[in-house]
Coordinates of C-alpha atoms in Angstrom, one line a residue:
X159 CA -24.6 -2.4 -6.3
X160 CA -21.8 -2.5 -8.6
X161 CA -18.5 -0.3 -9.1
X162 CA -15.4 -0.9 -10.8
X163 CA -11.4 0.8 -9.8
X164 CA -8.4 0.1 -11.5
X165 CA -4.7 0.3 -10.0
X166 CA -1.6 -1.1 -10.6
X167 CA 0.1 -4.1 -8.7
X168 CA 3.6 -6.5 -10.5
X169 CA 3.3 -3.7 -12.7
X170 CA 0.5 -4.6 -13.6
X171 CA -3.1 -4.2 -14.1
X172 CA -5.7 -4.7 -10.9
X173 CA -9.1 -3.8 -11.5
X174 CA -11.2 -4.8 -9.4
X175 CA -14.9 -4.9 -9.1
X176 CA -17.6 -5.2 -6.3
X177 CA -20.8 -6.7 -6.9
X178 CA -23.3 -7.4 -4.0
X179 CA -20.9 -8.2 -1.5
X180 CA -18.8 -10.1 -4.1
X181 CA -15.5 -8.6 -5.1
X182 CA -13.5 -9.4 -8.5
X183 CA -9.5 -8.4 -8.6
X184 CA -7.4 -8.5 -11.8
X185 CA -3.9 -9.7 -10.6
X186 CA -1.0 -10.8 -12.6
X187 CA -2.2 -13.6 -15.0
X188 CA -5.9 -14.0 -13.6
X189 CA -8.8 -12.5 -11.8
X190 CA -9.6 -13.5 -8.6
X191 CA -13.6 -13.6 -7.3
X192 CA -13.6 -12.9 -3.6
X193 CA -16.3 -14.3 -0.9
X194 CA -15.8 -15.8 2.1
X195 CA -16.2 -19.3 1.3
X196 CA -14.9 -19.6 -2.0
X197 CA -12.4 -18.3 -4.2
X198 CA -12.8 -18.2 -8.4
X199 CA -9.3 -17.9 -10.0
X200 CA -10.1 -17.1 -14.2
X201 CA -6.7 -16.8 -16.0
X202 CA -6.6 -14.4 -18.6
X203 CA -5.7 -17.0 -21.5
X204 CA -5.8 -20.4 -21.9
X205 CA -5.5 -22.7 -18.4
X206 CA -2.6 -23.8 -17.2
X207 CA -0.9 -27.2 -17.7
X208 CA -0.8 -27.3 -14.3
X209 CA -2.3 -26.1 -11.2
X210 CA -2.9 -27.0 -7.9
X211 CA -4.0 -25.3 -4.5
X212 CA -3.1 -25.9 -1.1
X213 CA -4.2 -24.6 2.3
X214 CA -0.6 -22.5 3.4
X215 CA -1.2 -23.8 7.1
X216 CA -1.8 -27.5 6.3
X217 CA -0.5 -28.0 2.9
X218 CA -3.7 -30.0 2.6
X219 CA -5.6 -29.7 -1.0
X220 CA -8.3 -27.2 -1.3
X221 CA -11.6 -28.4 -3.5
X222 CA -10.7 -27.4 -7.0
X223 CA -13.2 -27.9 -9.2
X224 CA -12.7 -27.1 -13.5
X225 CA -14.5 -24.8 -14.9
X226 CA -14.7 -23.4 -18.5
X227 CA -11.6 -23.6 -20.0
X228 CA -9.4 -22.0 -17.9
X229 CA -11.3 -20.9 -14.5
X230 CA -10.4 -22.9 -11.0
X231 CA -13.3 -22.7 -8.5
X232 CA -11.4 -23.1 -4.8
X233 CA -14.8 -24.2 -2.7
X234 CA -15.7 -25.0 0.9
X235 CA -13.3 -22.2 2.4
X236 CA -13.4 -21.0 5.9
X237 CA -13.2 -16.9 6.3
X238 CA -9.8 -15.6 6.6
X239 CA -7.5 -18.7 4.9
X240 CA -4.7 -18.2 3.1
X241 CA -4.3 -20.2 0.0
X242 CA -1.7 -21.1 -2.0
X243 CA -1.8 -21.8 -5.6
X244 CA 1.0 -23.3 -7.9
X245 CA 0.7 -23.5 -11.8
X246 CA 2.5 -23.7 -15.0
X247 CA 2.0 -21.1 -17.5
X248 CA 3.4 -20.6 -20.9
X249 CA 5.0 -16.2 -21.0
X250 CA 7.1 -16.0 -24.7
X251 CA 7.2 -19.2 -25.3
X252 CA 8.0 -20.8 -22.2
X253 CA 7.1 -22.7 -20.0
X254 CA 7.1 -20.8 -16.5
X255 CA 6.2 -22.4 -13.0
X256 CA 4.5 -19.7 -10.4
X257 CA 3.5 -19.5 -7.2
X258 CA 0.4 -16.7 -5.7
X259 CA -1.1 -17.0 -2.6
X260 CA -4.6 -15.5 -1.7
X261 CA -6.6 -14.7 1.3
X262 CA -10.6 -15.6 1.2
X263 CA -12.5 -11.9 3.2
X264 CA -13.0 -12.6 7.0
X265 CA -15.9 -12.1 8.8
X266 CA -14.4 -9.2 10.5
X267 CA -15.6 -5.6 11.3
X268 CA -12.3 -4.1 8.7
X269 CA -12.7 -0.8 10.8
X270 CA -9.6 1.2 10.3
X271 CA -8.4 4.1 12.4
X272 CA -5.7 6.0 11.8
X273 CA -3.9 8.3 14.7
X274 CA -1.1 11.1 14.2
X275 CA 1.0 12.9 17.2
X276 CA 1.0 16.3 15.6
X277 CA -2.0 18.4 14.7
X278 CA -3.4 18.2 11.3
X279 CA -5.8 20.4 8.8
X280 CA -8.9 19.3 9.1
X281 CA -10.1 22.4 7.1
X282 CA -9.3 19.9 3.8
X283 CA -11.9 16.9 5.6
X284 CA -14.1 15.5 3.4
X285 CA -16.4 14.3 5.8
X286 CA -13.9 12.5 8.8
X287 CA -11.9 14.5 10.7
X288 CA -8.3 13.3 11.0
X289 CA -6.9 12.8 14.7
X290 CA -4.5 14.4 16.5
X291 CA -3.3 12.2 19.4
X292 CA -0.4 14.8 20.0
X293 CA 1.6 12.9 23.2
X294 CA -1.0 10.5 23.6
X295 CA -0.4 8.0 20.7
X296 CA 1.8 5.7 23.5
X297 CA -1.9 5.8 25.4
X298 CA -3.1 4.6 22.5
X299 CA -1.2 1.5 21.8
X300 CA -1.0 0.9 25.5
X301 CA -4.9 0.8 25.4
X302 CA -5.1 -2.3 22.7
X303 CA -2.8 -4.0 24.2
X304 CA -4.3 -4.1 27.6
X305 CA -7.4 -5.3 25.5
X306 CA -5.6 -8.1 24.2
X307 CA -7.2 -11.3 25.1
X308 CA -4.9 -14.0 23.5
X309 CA -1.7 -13.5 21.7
X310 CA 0.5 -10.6 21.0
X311 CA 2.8 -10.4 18.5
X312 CA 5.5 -7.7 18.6
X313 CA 8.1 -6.5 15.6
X314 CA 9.2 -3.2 16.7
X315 CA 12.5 -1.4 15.5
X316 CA 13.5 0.9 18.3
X317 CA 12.0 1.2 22.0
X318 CA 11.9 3.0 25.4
X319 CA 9.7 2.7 28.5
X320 CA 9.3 4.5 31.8
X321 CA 9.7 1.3 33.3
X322 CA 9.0 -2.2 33.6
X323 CA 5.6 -1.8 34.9
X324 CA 4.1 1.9 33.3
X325 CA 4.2 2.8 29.7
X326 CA 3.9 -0.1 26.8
X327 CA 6.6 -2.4 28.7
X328 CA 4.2 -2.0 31.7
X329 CA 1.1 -3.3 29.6
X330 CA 2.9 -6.2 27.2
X331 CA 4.5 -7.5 31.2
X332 CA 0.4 -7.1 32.4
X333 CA -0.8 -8.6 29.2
X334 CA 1.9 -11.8 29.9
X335 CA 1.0 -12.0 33.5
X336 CA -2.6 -12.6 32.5
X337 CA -1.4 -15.5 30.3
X338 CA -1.4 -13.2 26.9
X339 CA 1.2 -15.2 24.6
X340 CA 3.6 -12.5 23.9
X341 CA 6.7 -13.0 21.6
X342 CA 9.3 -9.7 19.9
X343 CA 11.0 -9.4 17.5
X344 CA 13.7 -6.7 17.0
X345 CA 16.3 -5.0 15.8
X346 CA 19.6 -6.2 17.2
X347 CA 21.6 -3.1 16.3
X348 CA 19.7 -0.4 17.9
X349 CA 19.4 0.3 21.3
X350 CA 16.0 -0.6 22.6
X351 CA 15.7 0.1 26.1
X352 CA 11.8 -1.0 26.5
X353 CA 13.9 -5.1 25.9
X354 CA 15.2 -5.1 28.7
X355 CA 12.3 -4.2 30.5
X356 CA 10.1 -7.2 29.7
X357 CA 9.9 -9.6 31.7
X358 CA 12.3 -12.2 31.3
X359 CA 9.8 -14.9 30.4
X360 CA 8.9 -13.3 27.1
X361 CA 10.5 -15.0 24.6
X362 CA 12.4 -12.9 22.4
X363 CA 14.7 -12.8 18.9
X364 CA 17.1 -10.2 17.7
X365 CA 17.7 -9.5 14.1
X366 CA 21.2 -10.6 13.0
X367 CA 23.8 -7.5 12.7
X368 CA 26.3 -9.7 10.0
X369 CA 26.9 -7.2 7.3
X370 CA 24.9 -8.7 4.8
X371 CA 21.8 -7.7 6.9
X372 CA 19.8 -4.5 7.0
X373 CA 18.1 -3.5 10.0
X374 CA 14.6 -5.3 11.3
X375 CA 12.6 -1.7 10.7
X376 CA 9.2 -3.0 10.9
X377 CA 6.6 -1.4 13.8
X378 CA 3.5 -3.4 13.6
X379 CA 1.5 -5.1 16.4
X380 CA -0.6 -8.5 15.9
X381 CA -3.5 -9.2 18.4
X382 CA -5.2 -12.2 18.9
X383 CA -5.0 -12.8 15.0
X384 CA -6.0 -16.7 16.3
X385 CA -9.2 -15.7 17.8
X386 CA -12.7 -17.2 17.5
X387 CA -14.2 -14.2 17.4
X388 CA -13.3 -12.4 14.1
X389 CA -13.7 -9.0 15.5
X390 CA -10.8 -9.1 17.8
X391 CA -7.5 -9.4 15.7
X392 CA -5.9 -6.0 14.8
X393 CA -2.9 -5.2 13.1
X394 CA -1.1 -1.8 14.1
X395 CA 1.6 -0.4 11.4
X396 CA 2.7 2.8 10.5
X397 CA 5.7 4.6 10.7
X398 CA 5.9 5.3 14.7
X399 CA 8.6 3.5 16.5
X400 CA 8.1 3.7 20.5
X401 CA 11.0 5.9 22.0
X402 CA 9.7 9.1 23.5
X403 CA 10.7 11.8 20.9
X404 CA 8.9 9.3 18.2
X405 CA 5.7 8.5 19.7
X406 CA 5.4 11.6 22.0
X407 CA 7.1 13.9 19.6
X408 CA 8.6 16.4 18.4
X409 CA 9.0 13.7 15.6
X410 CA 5.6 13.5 13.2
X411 CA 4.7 10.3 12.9
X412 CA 1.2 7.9 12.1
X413 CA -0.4 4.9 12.8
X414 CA -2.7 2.9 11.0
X415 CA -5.0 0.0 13.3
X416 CA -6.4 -2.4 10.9
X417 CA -9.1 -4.3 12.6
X418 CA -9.2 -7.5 10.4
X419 CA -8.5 -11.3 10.8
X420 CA -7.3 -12.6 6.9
X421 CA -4.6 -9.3 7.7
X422 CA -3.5 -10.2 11.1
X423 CA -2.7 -13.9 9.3
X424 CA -0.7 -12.4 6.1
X425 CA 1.1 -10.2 9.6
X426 CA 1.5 -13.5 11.3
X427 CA 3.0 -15.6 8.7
X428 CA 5.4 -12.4 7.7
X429 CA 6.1 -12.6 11.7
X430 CA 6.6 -16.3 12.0
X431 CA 9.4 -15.8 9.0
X432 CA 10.9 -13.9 11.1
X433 CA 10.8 -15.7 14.6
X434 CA 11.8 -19.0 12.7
X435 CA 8.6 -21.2 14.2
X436 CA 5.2 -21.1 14.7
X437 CA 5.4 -21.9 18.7
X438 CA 5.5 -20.2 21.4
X439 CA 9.3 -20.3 21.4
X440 CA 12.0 -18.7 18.7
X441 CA 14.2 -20.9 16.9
X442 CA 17.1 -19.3 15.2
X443 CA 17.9 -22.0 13.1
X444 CA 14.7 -21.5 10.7
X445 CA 14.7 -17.5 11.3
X446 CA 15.2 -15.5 8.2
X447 CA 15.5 -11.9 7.8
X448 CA 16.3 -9.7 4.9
X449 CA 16.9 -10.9 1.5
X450 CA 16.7 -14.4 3.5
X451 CA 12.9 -14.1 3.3
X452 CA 10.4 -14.9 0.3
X453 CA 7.6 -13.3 -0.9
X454 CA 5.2 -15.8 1.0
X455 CA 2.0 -13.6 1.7
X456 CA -1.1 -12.6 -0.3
X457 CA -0.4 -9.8 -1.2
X458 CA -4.6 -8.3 -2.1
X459 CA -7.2 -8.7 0.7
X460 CA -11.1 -7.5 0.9
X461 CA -11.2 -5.6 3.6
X462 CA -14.5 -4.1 5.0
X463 CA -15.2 -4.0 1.3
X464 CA -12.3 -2.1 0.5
X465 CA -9.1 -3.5 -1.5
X466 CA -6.1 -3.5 0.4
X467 CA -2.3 -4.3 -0.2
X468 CA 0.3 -5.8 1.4
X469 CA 3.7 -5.8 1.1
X470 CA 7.0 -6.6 2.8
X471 CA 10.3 -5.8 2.5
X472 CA 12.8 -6.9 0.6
X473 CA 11.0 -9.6 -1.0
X474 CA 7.7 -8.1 -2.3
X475 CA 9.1 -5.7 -4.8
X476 CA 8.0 -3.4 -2.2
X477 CA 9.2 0.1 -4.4
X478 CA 7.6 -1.3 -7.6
X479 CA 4.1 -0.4 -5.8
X480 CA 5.1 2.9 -4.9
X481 CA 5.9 3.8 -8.4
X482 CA 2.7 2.0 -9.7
X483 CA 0.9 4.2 -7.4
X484 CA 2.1 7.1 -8.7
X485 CA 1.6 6.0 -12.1
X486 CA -1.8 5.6 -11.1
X487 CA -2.7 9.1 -10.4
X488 CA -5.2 11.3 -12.2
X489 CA -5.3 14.7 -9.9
X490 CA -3.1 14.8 -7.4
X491 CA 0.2 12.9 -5.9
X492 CA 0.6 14.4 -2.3
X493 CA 3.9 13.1 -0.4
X494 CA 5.0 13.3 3.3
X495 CA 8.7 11.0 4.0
X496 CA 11.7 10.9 5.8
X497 CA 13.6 10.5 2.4
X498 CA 13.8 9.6 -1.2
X499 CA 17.3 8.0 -2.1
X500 CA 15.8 6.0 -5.1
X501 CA 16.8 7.1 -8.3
X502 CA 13.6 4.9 -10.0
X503 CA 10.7 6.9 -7.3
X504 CA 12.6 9.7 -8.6
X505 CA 12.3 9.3 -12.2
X506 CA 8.4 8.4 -11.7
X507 CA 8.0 11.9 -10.0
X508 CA 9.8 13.4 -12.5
X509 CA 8.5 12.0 -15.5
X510 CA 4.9 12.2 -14.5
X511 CA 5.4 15.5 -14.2
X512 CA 7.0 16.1 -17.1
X513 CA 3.6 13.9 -19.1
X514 CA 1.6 17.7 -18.0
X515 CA 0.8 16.0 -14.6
X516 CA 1.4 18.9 -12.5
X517 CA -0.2 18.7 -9.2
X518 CA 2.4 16.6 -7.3
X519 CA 3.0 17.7 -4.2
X520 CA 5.9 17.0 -1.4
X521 CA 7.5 17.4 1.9
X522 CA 10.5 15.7 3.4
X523 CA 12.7 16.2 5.9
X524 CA 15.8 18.2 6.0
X525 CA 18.3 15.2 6.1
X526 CA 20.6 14.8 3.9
X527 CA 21.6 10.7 3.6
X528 CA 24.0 9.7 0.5
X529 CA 22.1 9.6 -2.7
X530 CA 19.7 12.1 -1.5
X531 CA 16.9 12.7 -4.7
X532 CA 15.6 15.8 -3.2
X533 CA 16.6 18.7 -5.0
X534 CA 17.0 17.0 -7.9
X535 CA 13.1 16.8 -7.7
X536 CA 12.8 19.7 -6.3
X537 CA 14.2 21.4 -9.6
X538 CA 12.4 19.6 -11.8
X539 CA 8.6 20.0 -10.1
X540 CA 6.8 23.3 -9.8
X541 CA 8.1 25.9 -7.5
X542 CA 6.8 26.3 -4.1
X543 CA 5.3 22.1 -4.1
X544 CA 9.0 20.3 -3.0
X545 CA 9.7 21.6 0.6
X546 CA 11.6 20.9 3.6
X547 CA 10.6 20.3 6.9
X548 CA 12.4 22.8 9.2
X549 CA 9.9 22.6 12.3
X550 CA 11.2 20.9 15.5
X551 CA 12.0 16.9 15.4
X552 CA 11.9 14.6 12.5
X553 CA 9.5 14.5 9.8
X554 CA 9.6 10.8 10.1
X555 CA 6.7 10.1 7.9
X556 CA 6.5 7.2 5.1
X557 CA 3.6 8.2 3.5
X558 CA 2.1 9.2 -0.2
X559 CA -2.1 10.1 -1.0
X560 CA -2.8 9.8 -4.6
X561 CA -5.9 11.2 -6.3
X562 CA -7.3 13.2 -2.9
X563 CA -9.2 15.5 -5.1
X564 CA -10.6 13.0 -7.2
X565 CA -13.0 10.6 -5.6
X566 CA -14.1 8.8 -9.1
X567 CA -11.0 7.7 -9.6
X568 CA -9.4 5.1 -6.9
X569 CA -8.0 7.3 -3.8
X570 CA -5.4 5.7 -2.3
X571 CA -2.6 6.2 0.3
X572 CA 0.4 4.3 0.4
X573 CA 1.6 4.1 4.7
X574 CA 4.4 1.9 6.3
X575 CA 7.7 1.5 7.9
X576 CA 9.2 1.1 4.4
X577 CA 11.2 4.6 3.7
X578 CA 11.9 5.2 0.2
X579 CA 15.6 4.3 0.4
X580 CA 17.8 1.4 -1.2
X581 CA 18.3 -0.1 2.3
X582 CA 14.3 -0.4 2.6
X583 CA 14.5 -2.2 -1.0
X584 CA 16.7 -4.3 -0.5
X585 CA 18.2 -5.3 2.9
X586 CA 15.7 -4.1 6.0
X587 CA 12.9 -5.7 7.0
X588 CA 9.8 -3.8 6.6
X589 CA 6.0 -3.6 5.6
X590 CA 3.8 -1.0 3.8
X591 CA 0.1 -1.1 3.2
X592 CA -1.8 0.8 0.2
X593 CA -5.6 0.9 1.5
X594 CA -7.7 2.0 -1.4
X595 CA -10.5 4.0 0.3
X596 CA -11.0 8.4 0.2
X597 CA -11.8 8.4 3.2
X598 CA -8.7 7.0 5.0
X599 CA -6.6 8.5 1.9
X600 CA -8.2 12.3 3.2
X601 CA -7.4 11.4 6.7
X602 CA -4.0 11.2 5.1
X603 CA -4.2 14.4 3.0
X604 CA -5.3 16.8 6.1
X605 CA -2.0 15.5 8.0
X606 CA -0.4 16.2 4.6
X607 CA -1.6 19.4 4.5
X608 CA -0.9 20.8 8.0
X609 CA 2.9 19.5 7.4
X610 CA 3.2 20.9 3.9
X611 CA 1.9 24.3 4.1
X612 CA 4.0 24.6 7.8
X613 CA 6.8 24.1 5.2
X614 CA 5.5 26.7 2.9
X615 CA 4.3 24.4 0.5
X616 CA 1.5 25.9 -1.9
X617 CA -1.4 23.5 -2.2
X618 CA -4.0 23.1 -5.4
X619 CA -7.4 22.1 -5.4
X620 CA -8.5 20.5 -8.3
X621 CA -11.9 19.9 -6.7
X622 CA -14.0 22.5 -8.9
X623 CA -12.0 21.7 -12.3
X624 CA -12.2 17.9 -12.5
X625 CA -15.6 18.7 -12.7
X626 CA -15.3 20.6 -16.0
X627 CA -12.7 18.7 -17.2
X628 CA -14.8 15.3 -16.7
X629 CA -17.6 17.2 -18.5
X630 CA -16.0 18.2 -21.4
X631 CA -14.2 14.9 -22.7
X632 CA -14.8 11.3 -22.6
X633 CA -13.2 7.9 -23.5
X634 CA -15.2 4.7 -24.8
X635 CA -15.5 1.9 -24.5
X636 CA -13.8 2.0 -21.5
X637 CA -12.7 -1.0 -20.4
X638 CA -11.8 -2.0 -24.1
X639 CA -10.0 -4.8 -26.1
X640 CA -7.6 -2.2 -27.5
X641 CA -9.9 -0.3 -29.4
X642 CA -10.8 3.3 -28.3
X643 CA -12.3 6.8 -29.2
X644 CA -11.3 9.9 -27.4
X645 CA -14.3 11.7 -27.3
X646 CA -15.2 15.9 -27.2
X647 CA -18.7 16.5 -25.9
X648 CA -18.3 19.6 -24.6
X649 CA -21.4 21.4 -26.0
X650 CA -19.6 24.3 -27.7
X651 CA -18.9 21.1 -30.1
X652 CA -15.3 21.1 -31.8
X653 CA -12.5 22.7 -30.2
X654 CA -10.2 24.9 -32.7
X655 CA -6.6 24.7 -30.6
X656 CA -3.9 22.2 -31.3
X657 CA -3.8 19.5 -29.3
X658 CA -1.1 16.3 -28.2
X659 CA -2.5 13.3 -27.0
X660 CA 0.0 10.8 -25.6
X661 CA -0.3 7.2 -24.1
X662 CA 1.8 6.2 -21.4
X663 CA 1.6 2.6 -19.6
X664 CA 2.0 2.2 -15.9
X665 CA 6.0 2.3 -16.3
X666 CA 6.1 6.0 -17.6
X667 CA 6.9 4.5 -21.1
X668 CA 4.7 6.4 -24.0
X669 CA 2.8 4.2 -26.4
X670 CA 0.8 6.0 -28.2
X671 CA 1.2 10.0 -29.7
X672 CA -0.5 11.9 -32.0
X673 CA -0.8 15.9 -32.9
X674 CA -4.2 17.0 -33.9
X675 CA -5.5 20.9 -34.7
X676 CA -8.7 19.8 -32.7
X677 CA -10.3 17.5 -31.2
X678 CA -13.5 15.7 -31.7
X679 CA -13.6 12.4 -31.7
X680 CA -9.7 10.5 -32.3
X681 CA -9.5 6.8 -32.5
X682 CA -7.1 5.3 -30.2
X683 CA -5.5 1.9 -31.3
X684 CA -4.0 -0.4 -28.6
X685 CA -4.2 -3.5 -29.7
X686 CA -0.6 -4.3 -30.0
X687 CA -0.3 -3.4 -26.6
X688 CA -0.4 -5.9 -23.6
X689 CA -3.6 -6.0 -21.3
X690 CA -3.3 -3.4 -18.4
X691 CA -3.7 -0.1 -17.3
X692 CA -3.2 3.2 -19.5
X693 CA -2.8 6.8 -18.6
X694 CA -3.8 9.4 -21.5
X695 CA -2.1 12.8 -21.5
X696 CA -4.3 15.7 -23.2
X697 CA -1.9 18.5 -23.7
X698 CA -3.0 21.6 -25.3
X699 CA -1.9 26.0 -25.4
X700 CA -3.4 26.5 -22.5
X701 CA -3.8 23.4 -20.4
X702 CA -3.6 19.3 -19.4
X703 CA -5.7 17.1 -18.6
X704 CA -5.4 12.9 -17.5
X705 CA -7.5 10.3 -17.8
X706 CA -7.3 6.4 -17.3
X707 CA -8.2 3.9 -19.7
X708 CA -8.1 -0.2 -19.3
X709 CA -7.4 -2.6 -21.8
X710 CA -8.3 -6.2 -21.4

């Protein structure tokens, strides 16, 4: 079996490509082959000068072995180990030292399940229905922790509990009693009354509150990401922080339970940063938060055979992803947050729609935080598909499904704790995940659906004409080394109507333009273009139409 996807990531190009349980992923300056036990790293020019790889737990050197003329083949790997790789590379001229890390697959299950507390349109499934936990999502959580068997590992923003022995303090005291090791992290500015609630032999750490600080806005939960058995570690994320109106309602919120031991690692290390040691016990003198941090963690992991990212606030360049993303999309762009204060997310939305891309789609809430970017987008996107949220509670959502209606291109859905904000940028502490996969990215889309049209939002289906569309034109080669031919085959032959085809890279920037009377077969010339990702924009009287195209 063999399939190939293509999204962005740095900016980038990713493609990646899965062949009999071996995966391929384009990132940055090389391409990484993915099994368990080894890793392949091919660099897209000549090799390096210099490069050498490390185990990130041990620093001890991994088996490199030489290949070709510039391939590195990183052998006798264990399942779920982070590496490290350092190398010198020349970029204009220069000479430039980097550092990557990767994360071999693990042997795990990589079952993902994904709960809301509000009810969702299941009316758009496409096979899974998405759940509704309504006030039950705290039952949830309290259910996998009572499962946990070794360590725990909390990072949780804000907090409540009935008490010290019901509700989620009730199960993370059980779990510690039972000789769980438990450790928190969390935010020192807000008011969490679940903290004081645990018993007092749980070690704990506050985020600093100096000014240069943002707040610690992560929600995730490690489990046993240590254990022998690779089916056991989970990491929960999302966008649900545990005070009653947030996990019980009236504020909409997810979670996303990642079941997956190379993840609950990348989670751990981003932890660990955090906590300042990799004991049982804190220490404050090695703790970093915000802009304190580094961008330490792999960043693309194999997961059940599906590609997922990782990212953390504020060192990951955490909004360049979610303006890749959007980049990426060939049929739809469907968007549930709190907020959008970036001026950059904004631009994307605005100028994708402005390349003819008109199905993008969004709901946010109804506040209204300095440098608030929603009726600005709202004016500049279709009527009726930029809507408020005037239901009870807090659309809290941090969420964004691309290409829903398009399952031959790469569905995806962007989830976190990162809101779209210059605080999430570039002071707080958060993490967002984008899990390539339709069928999580529709579980997504019939929350996004039930929220949206409750809003008044009018939604598009662009199920039956991708169909014709895909029918009717065609690109190739496709990948190609810059070289390409836009192709008509619809079987009425030559179209008589005037057409524009633009270019655009992954940045929104336009590379390519021509006017044409009609189209048949159109060369397209990108060889003075760098390697990467390309989004074409067929504009005609009467309609548009998108289609991706890799150079390499």
């Amino acid at each position: 079996m063999r399939f190939s996807t293509a999204f962005a990531i740095y900016g980038f190009l990713l493609l990646s490509t899965f062949t009999f349980g071996q995966v391929q992923i384009k990132d940055d300056d090389f391409t990484v082959t993915y099994t368990t036990n080894m890793l392949t790293v091919q660099f897209d020019g000549a090799s390096p000068s210099h490069f050498v790889a490390s185990d990130l737990k041990t620093a001890r050197l991994v088996t490199s072995e030489a290949r070709m003329a510039n391939a590195f083949v990183l052998s006798l790997l264990n399942p779920s180990q982070i590496v490290k790789i350092d190398y010198d590379i020349f970029e204009n001229g220069q000479l430039i030292s980097k550092t990557r890390y990767l994360a071999t697959p693990s042997n795990s299950s990589g079952e993902i399940s994904v709960f809301f507390n509000h009810p969702v349109d299941t009316n758009y499934s496409q096979g899974q229905y998405a759940l509704n936990l309504s006030n039950t999502l705290d039952d949830r959580l309290i259910s996998y922790i009572n499962a946990c068997q070794a360590s725990l590992d909390i990072a949780i923003y804000n907090s409540a509990s009935p008490s010290a022995v019901s509700g989620i303090a009730g199960a993370i005291n059980s779990a510690y009693s039972r000789g769980v090791q438990v450790r928190v992290v969390y935010d020192g500015s807000t008011s969490s009354t679940m903290i004081n609630l645990l018993n007092g032999g749980i070690p704990r750490i506050a985020s600093p509150t100096a000014s240069q600080y943002g707040i610690m806005h992560n929600k995730f939960v490690i489990f046993d990401a240590d254990d022998v058995n690779a089916n056991l570690p989970l990491v929960w994320t999302g966008s649900t922080n545990w005070s009653v109106s947030q996990i019980d309602g009236p504020d909409r919120n997810s979670a996303i339970v990642i079941q997956d031991q190379a993840l609950a690692q990348v989670y751990k290390l981003e932890f660990e940063e955090m906590w300042g040691s990799n004991t049982a016990t804190p220490n404050v003198a090695f703790s970093k938060f915000g802009f304190y941090k580094t961008d330490n963690t792999p960043h693309n992991l194999v997961i059940g055979g599906k590609v997922v990212q990782s990212y953390f606030s504020p060192t990951d360049g955490t909004n360049a992803q979610i303006i890749a993303a959007i980049n990426s999309a060939n049929s739809d762009i469907d968007i549930a947050t709190m907020l959008i204060t970036r001026s950059d997310i904004r631009n994307a939305l605005i100028n994708k729609f402005n390349s003819g891309f008109t199905n993008i789609n969004l709901v946010a809430d109804t506040q209204n935080p300095a440098s608030n970017q929603f009726s600005t987008i709202q004016s500049a996107l279709s009527p009726g598909h930029v809507v408020s949220f005037t239901s009870s509670g807090i659309m809290h959502h941090k969420f964004m499904v691309i290409d829903n209606f398009d399952s031959t291109s790469d569905p995806l859905v962007v989830v976190g704790s990162h809101n779209w904000s210059n605080s999430a940028e570039t002071k707080n502490d958060e993490n967002m995940v984008i899990v390539h996969d339709a069928t999580v990215a529709n579980q997504y889309y019939q929350a996004f659906a039930y929220l949206y049209q409750l809003s008044g939002g009018i939604i598009s289906n662009l199920s039956t004409t991708d169909i014709t569309v895909s029918q009717r034109y065609k690109i190739v080669p496709n990948p190609s080394h810059g070289l390409f031919t836009f192709e008509n085959t619809s079987i009425t032959g030559n179209v008589a109507e005037a057409f524009t085809i633009n270019v655009f890279n992954v940045l929104g920037k336009k590379v390519w333009s021509r006017e044409y009377s009609s189209v048949d077969a159109v060369a397209i010339d990108l060889t003075a273009e760098r390697d990467g990702m390309y989004f074409v924009e067929v504009r005609g009287n009467r309609q548009s139409q998108h289609y991706k195209l890799i150079k390499n």
